[in-house]
XYZ file of N, CA and C in Angstrom:
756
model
N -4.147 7.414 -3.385
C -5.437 6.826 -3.019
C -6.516 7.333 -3.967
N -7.139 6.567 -4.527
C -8.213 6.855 -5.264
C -9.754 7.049 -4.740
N -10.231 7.766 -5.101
C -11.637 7.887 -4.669
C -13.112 8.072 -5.888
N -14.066 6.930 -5.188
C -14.973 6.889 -6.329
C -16.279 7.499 -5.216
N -16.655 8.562 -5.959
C -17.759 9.312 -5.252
C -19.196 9.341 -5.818
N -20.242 9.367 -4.839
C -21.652 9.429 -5.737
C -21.859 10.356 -4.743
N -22.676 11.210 -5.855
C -23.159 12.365 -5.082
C -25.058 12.663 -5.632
N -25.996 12.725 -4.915
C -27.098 12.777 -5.125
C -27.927 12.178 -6.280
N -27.423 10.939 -6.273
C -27.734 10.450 -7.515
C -29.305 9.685 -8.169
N -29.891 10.536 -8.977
C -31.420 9.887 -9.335
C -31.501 9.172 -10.447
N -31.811 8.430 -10.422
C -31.719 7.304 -11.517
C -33.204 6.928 -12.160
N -33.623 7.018 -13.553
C -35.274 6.304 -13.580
C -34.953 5.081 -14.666
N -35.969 4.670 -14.902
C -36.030 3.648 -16.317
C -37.339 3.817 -16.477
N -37.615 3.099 -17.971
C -38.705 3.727 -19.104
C -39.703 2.365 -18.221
N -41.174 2.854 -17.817
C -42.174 1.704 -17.893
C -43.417 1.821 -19.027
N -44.276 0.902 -19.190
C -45.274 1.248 -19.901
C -46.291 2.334 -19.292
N -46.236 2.826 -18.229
C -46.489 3.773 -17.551
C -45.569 4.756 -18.118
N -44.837 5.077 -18.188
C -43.833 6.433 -18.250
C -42.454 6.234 -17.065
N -41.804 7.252 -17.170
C -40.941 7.384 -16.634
C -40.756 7.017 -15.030
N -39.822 6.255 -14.754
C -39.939 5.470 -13.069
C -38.864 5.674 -12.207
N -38.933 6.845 -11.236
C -37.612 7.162 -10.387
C -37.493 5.638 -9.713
N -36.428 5.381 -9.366
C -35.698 3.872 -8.971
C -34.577 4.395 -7.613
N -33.486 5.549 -8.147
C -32.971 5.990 -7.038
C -33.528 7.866 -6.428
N -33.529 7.969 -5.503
C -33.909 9.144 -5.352
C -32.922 9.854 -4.427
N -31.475 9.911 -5.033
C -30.786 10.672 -3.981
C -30.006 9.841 -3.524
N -29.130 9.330 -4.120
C -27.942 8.198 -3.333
C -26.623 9.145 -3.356
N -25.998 9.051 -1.915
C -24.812 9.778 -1.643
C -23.858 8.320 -0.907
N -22.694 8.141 -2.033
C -21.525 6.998 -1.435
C -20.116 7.498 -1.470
N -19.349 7.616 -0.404
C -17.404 7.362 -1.121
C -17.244 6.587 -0.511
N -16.383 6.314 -1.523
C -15.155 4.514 -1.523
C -14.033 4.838 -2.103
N -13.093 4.903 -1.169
C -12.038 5.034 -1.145
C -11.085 3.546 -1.545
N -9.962 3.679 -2.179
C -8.991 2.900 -2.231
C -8.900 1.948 -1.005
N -9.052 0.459 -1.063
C -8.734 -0.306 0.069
C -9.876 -0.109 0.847
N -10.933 0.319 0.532
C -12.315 -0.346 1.467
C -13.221 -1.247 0.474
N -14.074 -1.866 1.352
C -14.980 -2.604 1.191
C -16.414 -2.072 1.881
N -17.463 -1.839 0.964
C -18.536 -1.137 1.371
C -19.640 -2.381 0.933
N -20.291 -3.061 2.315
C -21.549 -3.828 1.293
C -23.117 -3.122 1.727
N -23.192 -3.246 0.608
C -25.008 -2.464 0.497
C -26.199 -3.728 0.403
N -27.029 -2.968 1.664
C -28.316 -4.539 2.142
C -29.170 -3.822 1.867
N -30.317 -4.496 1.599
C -31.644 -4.330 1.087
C -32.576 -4.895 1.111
N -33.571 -5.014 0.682
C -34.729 -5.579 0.228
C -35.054 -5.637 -1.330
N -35.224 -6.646 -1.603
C -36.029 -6.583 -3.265
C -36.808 -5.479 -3.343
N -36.150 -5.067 -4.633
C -36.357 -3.511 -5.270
C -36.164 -2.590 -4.619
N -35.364 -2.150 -3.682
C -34.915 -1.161 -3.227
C -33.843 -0.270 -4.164
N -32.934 -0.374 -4.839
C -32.298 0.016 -6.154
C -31.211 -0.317 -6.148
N -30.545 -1.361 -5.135
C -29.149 -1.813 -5.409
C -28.455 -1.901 -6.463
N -29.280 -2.438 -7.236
C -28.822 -3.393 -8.383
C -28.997 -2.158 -9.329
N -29.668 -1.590 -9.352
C -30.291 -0.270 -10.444
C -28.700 0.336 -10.288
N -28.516 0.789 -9.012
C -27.076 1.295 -8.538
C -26.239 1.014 -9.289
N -25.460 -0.119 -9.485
C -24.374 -0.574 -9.772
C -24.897 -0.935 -11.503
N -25.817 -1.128 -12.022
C -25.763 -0.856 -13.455
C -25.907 0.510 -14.156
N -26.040 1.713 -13.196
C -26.190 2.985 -13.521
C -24.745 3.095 -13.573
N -23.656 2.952 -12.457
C -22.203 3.312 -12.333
C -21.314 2.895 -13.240
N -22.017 1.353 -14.217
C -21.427 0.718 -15.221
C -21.709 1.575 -16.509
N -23.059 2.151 -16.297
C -23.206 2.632 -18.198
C -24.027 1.796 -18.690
N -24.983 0.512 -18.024
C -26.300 0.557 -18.795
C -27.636 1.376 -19.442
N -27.125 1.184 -20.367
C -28.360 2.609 -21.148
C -29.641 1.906 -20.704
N -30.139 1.229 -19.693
C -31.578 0.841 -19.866
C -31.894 1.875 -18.913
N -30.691 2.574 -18.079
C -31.256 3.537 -16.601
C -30.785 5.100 -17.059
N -31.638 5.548 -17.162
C -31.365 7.404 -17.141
C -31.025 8.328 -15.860
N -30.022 8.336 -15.868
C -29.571 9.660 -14.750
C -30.049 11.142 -15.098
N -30.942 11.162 -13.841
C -31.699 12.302 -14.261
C -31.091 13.328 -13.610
N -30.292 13.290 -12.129
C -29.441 14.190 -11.529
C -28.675 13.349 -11.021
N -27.198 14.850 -11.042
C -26.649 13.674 -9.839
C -25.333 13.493 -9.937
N -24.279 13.331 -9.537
C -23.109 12.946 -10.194
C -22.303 11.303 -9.994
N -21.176 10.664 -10.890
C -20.437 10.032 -10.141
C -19.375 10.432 -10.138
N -18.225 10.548 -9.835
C -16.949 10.643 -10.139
C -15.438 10.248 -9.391
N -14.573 9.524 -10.326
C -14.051 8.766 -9.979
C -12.487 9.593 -10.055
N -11.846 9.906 -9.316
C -10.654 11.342 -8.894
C -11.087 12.227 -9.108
N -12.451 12.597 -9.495
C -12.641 13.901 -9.975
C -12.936 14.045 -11.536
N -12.666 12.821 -11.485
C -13.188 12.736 -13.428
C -14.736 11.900 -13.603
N -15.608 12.593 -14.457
C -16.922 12.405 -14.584
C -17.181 11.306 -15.294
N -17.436 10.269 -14.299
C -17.743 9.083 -15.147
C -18.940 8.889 -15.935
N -20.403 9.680 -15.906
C -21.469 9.596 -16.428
C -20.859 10.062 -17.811
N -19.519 10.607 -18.085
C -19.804 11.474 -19.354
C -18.801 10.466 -20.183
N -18.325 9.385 -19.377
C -17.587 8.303 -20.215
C -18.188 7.351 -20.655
N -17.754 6.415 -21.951
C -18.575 5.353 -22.690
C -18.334 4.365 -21.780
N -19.219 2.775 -21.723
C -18.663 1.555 -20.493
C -17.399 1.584 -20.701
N -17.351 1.167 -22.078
C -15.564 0.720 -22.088
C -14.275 1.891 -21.625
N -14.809 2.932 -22.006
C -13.839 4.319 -21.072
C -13.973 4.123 -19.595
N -15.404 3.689 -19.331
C -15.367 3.634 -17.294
C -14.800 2.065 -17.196
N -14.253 1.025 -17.612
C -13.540 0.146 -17.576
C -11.891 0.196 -17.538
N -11.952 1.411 -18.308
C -9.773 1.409 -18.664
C -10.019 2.923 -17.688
N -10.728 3.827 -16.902
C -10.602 4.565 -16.357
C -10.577 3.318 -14.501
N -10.625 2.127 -14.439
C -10.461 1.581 -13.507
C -11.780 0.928 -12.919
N -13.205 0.680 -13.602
C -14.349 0.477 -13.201
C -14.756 -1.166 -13.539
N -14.840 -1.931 -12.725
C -15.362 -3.040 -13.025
C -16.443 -3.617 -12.483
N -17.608 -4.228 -13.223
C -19.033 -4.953 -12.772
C -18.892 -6.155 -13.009
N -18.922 -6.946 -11.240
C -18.971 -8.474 -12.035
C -20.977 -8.071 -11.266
N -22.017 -9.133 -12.839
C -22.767 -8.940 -12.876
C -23.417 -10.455 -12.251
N -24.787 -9.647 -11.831
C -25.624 -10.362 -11.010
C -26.027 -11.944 -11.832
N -26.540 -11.977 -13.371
C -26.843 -12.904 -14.229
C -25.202 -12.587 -15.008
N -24.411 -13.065 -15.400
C -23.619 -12.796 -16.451
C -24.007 -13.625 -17.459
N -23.756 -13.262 -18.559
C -24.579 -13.255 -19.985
C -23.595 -14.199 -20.657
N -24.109 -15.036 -21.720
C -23.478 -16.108 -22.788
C -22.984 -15.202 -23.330
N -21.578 -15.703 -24.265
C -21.317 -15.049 -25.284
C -20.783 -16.127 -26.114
N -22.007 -16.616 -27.264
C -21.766 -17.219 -28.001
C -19.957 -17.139 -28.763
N -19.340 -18.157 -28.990
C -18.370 -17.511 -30.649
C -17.133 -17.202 -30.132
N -16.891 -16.853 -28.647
C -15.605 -16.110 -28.242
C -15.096 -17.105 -27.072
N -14.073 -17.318 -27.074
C -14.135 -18.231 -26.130
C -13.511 -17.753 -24.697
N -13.216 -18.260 -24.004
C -12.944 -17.220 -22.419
C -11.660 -16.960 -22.229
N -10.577 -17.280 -22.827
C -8.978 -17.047 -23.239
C -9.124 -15.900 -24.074
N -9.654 -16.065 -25.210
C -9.934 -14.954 -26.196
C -10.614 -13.711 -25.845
N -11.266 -13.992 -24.875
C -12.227 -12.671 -24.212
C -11.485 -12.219 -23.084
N -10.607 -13.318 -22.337
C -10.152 -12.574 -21.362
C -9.201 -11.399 -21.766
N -7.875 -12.294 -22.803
C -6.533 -11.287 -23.297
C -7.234 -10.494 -23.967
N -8.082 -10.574 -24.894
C -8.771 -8.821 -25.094
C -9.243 -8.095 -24.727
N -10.032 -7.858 -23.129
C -10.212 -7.742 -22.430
C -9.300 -6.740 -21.567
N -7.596 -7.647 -21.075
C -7.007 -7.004 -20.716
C -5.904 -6.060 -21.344
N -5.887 -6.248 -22.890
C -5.164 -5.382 -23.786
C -6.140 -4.387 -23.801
N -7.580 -4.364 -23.867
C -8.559 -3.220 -24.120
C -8.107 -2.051 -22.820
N -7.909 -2.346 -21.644
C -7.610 -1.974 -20.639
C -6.211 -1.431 -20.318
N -5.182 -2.199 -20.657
C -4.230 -2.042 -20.798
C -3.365 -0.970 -21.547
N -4.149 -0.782 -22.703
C -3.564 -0.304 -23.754
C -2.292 -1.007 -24.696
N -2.140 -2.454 -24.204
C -1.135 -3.110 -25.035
C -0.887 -4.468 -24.703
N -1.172 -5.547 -25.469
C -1.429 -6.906 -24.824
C -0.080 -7.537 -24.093
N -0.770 -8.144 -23.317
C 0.440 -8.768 -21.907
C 0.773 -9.709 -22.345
N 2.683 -9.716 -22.117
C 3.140 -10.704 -22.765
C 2.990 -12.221 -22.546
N 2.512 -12.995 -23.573
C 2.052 -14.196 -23.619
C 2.437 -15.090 -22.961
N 3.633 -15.665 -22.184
C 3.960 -16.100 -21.125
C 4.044 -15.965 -20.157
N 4.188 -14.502 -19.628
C 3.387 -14.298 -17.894
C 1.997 -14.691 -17.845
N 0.967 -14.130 -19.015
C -0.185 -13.957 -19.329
C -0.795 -15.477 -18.922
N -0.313 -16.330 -19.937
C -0.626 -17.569 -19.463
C -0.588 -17.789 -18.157
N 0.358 -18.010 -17.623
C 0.677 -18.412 -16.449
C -0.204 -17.730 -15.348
N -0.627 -16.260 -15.463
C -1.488 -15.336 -14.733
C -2.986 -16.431 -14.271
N -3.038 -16.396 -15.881
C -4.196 -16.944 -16.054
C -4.506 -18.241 -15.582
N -3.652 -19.016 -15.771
C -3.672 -20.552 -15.357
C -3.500 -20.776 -13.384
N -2.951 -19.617 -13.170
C -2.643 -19.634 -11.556
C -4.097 -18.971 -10.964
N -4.532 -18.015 -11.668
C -5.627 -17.675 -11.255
C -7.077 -18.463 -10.872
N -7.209 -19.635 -12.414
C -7.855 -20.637 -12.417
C -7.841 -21.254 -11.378
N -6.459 -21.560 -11.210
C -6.308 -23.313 -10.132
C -7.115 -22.472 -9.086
N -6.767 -21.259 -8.544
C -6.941 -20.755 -7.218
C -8.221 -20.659 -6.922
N -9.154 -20.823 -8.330
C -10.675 -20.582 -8.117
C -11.091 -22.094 -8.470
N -10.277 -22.946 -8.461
C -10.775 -24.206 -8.742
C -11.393 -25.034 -9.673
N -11.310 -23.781 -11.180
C -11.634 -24.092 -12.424
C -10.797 -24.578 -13.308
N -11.588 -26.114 -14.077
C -10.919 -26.999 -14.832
C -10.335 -25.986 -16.189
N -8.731 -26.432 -16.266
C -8.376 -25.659 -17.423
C -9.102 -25.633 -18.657
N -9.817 -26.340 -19.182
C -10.887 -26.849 -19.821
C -11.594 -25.559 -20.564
N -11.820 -24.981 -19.299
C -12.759 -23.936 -19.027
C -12.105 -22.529 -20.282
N -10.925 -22.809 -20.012
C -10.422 -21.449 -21.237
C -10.773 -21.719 -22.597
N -11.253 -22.672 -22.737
C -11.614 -22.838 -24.787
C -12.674 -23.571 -24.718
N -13.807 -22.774 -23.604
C -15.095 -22.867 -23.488
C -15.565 -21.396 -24.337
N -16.563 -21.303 -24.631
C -17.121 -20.124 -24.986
C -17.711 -19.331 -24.133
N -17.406 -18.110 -23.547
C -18.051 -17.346 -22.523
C -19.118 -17.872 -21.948
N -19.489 -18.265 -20.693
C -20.521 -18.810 -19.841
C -21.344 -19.801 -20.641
N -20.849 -20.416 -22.028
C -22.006 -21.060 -22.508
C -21.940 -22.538 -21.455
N -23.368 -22.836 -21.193
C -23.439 -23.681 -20.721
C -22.676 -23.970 -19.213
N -21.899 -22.832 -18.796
C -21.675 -22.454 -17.053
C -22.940 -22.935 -15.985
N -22.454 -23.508 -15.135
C -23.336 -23.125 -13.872
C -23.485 -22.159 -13.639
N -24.260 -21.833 -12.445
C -24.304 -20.552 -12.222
C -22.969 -20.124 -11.200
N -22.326 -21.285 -10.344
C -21.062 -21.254 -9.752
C -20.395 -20.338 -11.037
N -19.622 -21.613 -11.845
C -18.688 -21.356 -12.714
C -19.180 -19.992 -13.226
N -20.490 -19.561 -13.609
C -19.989 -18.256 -14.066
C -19.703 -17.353 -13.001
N -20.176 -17.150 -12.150
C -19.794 -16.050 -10.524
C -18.093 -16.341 -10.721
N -17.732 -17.561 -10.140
C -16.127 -17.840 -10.987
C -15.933 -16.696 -11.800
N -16.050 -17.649 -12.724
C -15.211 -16.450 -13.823
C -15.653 -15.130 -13.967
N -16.135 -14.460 -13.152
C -16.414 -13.198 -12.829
C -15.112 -12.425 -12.268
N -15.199 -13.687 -11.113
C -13.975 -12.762 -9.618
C -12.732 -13.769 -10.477
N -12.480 -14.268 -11.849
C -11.460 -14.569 -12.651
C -11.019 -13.440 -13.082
N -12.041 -12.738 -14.025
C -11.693 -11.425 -14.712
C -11.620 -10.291 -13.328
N -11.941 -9.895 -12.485
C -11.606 -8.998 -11.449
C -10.049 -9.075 -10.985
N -9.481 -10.409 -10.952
C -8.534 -11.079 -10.536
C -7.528 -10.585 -11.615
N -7.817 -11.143 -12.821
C -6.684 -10.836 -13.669
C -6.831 -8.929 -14.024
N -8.003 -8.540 -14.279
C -7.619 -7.159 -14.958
C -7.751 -5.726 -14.341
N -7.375 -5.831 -12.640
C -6.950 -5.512 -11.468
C -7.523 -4.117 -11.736
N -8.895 -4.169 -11.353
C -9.295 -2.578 -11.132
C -8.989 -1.791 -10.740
N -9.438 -0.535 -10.172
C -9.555 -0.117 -8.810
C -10.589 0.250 -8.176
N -11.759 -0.049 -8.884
C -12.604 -0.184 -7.933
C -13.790 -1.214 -8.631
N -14.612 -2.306 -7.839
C -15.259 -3.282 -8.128
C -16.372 -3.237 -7.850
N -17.299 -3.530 -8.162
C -18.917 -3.262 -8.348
C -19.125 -4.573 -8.074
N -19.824 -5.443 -7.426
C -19.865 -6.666 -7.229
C -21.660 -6.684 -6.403
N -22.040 -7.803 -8.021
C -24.121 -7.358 -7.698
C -24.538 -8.752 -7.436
N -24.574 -9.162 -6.229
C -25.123 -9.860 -5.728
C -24.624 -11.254 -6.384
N -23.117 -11.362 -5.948
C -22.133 -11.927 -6.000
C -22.403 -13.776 -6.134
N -23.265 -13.650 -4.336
C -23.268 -14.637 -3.895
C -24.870 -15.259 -4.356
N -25.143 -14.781 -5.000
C -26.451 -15.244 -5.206
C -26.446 -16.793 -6.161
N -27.293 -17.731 -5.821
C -26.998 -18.871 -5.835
C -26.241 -19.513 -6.321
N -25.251 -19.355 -5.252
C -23.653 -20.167 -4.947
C -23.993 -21.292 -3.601
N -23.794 -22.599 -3.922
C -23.845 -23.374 -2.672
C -22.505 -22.824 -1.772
N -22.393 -23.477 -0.295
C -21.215 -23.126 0.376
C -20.132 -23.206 -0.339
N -19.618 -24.412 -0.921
C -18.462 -24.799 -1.339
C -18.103 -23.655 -2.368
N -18.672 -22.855 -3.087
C -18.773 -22.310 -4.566
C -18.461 -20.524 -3.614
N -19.765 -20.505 -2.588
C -19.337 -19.055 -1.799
C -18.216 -18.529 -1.465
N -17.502 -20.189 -0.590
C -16.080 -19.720 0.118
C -15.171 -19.830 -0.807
N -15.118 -20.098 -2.394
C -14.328 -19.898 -3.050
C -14.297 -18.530 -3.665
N -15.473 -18.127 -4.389
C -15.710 -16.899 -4.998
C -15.275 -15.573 -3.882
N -15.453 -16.184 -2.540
C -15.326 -14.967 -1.229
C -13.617 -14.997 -1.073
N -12.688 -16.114 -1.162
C -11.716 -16.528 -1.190
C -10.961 -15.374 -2.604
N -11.837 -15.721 -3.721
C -10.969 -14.831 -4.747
C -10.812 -13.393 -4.420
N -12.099 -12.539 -3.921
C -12.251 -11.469 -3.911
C -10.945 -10.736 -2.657
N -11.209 -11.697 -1.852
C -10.132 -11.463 -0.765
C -8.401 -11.011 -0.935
N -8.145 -12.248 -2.068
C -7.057 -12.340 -2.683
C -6.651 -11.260 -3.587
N -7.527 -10.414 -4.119
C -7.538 -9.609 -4.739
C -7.556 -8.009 -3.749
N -8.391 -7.877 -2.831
C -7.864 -7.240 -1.802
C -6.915 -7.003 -1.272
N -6.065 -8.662 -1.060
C -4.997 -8.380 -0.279
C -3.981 -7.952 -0.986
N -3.845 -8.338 -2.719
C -2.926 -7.911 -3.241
C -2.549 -6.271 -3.875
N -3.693 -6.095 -3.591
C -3.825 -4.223 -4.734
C -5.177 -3.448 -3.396
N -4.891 -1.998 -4.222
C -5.522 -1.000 -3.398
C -7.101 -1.120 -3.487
N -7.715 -2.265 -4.146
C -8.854 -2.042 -4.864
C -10.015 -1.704 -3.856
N -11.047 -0.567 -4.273
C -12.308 -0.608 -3.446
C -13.237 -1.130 -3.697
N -14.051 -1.778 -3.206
C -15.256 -2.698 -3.098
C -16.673 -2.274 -2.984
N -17.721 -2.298 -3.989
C -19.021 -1.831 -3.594
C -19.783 -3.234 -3.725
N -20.072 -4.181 -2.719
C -20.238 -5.496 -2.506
C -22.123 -5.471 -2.372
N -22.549 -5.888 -3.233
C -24.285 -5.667 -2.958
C -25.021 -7.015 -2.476
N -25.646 -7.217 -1.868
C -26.134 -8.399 -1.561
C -27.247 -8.495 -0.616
N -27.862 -9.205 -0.607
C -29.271 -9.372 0.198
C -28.981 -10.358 1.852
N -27.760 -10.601 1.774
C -27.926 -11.502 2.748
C -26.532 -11.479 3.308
N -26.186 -11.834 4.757
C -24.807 -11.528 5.349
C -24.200 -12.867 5.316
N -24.568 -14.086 4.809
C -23.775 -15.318 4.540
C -22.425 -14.495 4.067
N -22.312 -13.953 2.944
C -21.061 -13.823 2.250
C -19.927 -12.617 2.739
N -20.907 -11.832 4.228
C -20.307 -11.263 4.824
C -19.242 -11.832 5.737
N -19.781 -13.157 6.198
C -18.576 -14.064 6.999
C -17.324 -14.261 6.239
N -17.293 -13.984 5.223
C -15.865 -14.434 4.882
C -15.390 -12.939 3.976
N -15.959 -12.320 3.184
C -15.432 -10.632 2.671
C -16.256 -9.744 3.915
N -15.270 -9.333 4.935
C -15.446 -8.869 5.693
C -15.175 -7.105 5.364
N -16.714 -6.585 5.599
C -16.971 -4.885 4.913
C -16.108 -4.015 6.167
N -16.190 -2.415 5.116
C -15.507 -1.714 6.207
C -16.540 -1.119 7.068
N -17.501 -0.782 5.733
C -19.138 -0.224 6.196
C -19.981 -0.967 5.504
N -21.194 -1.122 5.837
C -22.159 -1.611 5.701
C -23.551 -0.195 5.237
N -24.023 -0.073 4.085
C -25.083 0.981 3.789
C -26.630 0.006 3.583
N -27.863 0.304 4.510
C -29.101 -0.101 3.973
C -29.691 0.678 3.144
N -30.245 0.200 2.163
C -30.657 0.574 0.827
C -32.570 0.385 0.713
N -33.068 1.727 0.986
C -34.649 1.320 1.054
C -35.292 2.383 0.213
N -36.002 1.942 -0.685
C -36.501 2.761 -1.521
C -36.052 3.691 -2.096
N -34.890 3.415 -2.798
C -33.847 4.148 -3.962
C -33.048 4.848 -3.123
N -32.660 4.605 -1.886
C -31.471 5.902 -1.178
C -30.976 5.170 0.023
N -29.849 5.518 0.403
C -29.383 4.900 1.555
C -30.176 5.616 3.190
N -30.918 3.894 3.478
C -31.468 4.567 4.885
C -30.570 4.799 6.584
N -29.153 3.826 6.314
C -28.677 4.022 7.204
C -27.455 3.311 6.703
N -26.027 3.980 7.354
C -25.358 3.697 7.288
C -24.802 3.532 8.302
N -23.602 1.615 8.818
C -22.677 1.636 10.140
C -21.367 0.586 9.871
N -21.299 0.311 10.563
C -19.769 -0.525 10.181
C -20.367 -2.116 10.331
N -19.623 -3.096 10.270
C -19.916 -4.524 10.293
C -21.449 -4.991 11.379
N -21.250 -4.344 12.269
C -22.037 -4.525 13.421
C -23.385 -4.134 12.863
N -23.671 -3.218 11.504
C -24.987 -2.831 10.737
C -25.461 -4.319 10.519
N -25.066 -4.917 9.685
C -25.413 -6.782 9.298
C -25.630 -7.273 10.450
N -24.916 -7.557 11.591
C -25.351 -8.328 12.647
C -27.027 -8.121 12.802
N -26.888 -7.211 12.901
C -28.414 -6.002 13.394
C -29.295 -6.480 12.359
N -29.216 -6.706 11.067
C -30.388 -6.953 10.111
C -29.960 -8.893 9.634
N -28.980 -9.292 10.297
C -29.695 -10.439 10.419
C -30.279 -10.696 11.760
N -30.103 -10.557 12.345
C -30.669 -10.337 13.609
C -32.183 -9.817 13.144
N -32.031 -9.628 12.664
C -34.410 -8.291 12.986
C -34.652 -7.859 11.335
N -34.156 -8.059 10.648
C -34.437 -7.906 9.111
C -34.774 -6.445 8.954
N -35.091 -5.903 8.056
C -35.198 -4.328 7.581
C -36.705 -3.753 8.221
N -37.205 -4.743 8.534
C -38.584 -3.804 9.253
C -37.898 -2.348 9.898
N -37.689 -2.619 10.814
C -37.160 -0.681 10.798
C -36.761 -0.196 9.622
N -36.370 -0.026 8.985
C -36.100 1.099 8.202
C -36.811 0.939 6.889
N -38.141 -0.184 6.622
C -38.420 -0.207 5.997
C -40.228 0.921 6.063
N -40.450 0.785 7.591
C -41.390 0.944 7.952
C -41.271 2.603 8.316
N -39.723 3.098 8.836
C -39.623 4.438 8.500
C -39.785 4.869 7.089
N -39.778 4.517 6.361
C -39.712 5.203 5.098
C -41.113 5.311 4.319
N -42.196 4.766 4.942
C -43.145 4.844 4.334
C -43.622 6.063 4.981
């Protein structure tokens, strides 16, 4: 069983003001085979969260640790916290002119791998994975998200989660504008991927739509850079039910 731990973690980024604490003290474990989703409010630091755990240099860890068995992920490059088992499907995912999404995927999973997968399972991985997310084969000798919906790219997000089998998934506000049809598919992949491997889940999102179908083990509220409360599924009922006024109004 693997375990990915945060322990007091402060996070800032640069403003034209100076220096801007964002988290002040975040404590998480996620263990192998859970699902943890984190609720919030705009700007509370969710999102700051899960691009600090990836290795965006735009956020400075000022204290704090992460570590993933016991090995220090702040002191690894992205691509080391990727083949050490770390994956971000991201909130906007980004064009990538020139490469196309076959070409990015198999390098991708040889980068990870340490040795590319042989070309006929590979295919087939890939092509079964597609159908299951409902993307036109088409789509592989497209160029990374150029010209994607915003569906299709969330898609091919929980595509690459799917094929290059983490163990633990960072997932930033997943569901964010996905119509139904596009939700219960993308919620459908993640599931599938659950059911097949040990993977743990740090699921971020503003809203419990996408809780009906990736059903959490715990639920953490996230208010002003730190977790204000933590409970199991029955936490979401509660804040769709009455929204964060409590714990937004404790914290001031």
């Amino acid at each position: 069983m693997a375990t990915l731990e945060i322990r007091d973690l402060h996070v800032s980024v640069e403003t034209e003001q100076g220096p801007k604490e964002i988290l002040r003290g975040v404590d998480l474990t996620i263990r192998s085979g859970e699902t943890h989703a984190i609720m919030g409010p705009n700007g509370s630091g969710k999102s700051t969260l899960a691009y600090s755990i990836a290795g965006h240099p735009k956020y400075t860890i000022t204290s704090g640790s992460v570590t993933l068995d016991g090995e220090d992920l702040l002191e690894m490059s992205v691509d080391e916290r990727a083949r050490a088992g770390l994956f971000l499907a991201m909130q906007y995912p980004v064009e990538v002119a020139g490469v196309t999404v076959s070409n990015f995927l198999r390098t991708a999973k040889t980068a990870i791998d340490g040795q590319a997968p042989a070309l006929r399972h590979w295919v087939k991985d890939v092509r079964g994975a597609m159908d299951a997310l409902k993307m036109d084969p088409a789509f592989a000798d497209r160029d990374v998200n150029a010209g994607f919906s915003g569906g299709e790219k969330k898609r091919h997000e929980i595509l690459q989660m799917e094929l290059l089998k983490p163990r633990f998934a960072v997932l930033d506000e997943t569901d964010s504008g996905l119509d139904v049809d596009a939700l219960k598919i993308v919620s459908e992949g993640v599931n599938r991927v659950r059911e097949n491997s040990e993977v743990g889940v740090l699921l971020i999102t503003h809203y419990t739509r996408i809780l009906r179908y990736i059903k959490p083990d715990f639920v953490h509220v996230f208010v002003d850079g730190k977790v204000a409360a933590d409970g199991g599924p029955e936490l979401a009922d509660e804040l769709e039910a009455n929204g964060y006024d409590r714990f937004t109004s404790a914290s001031v």
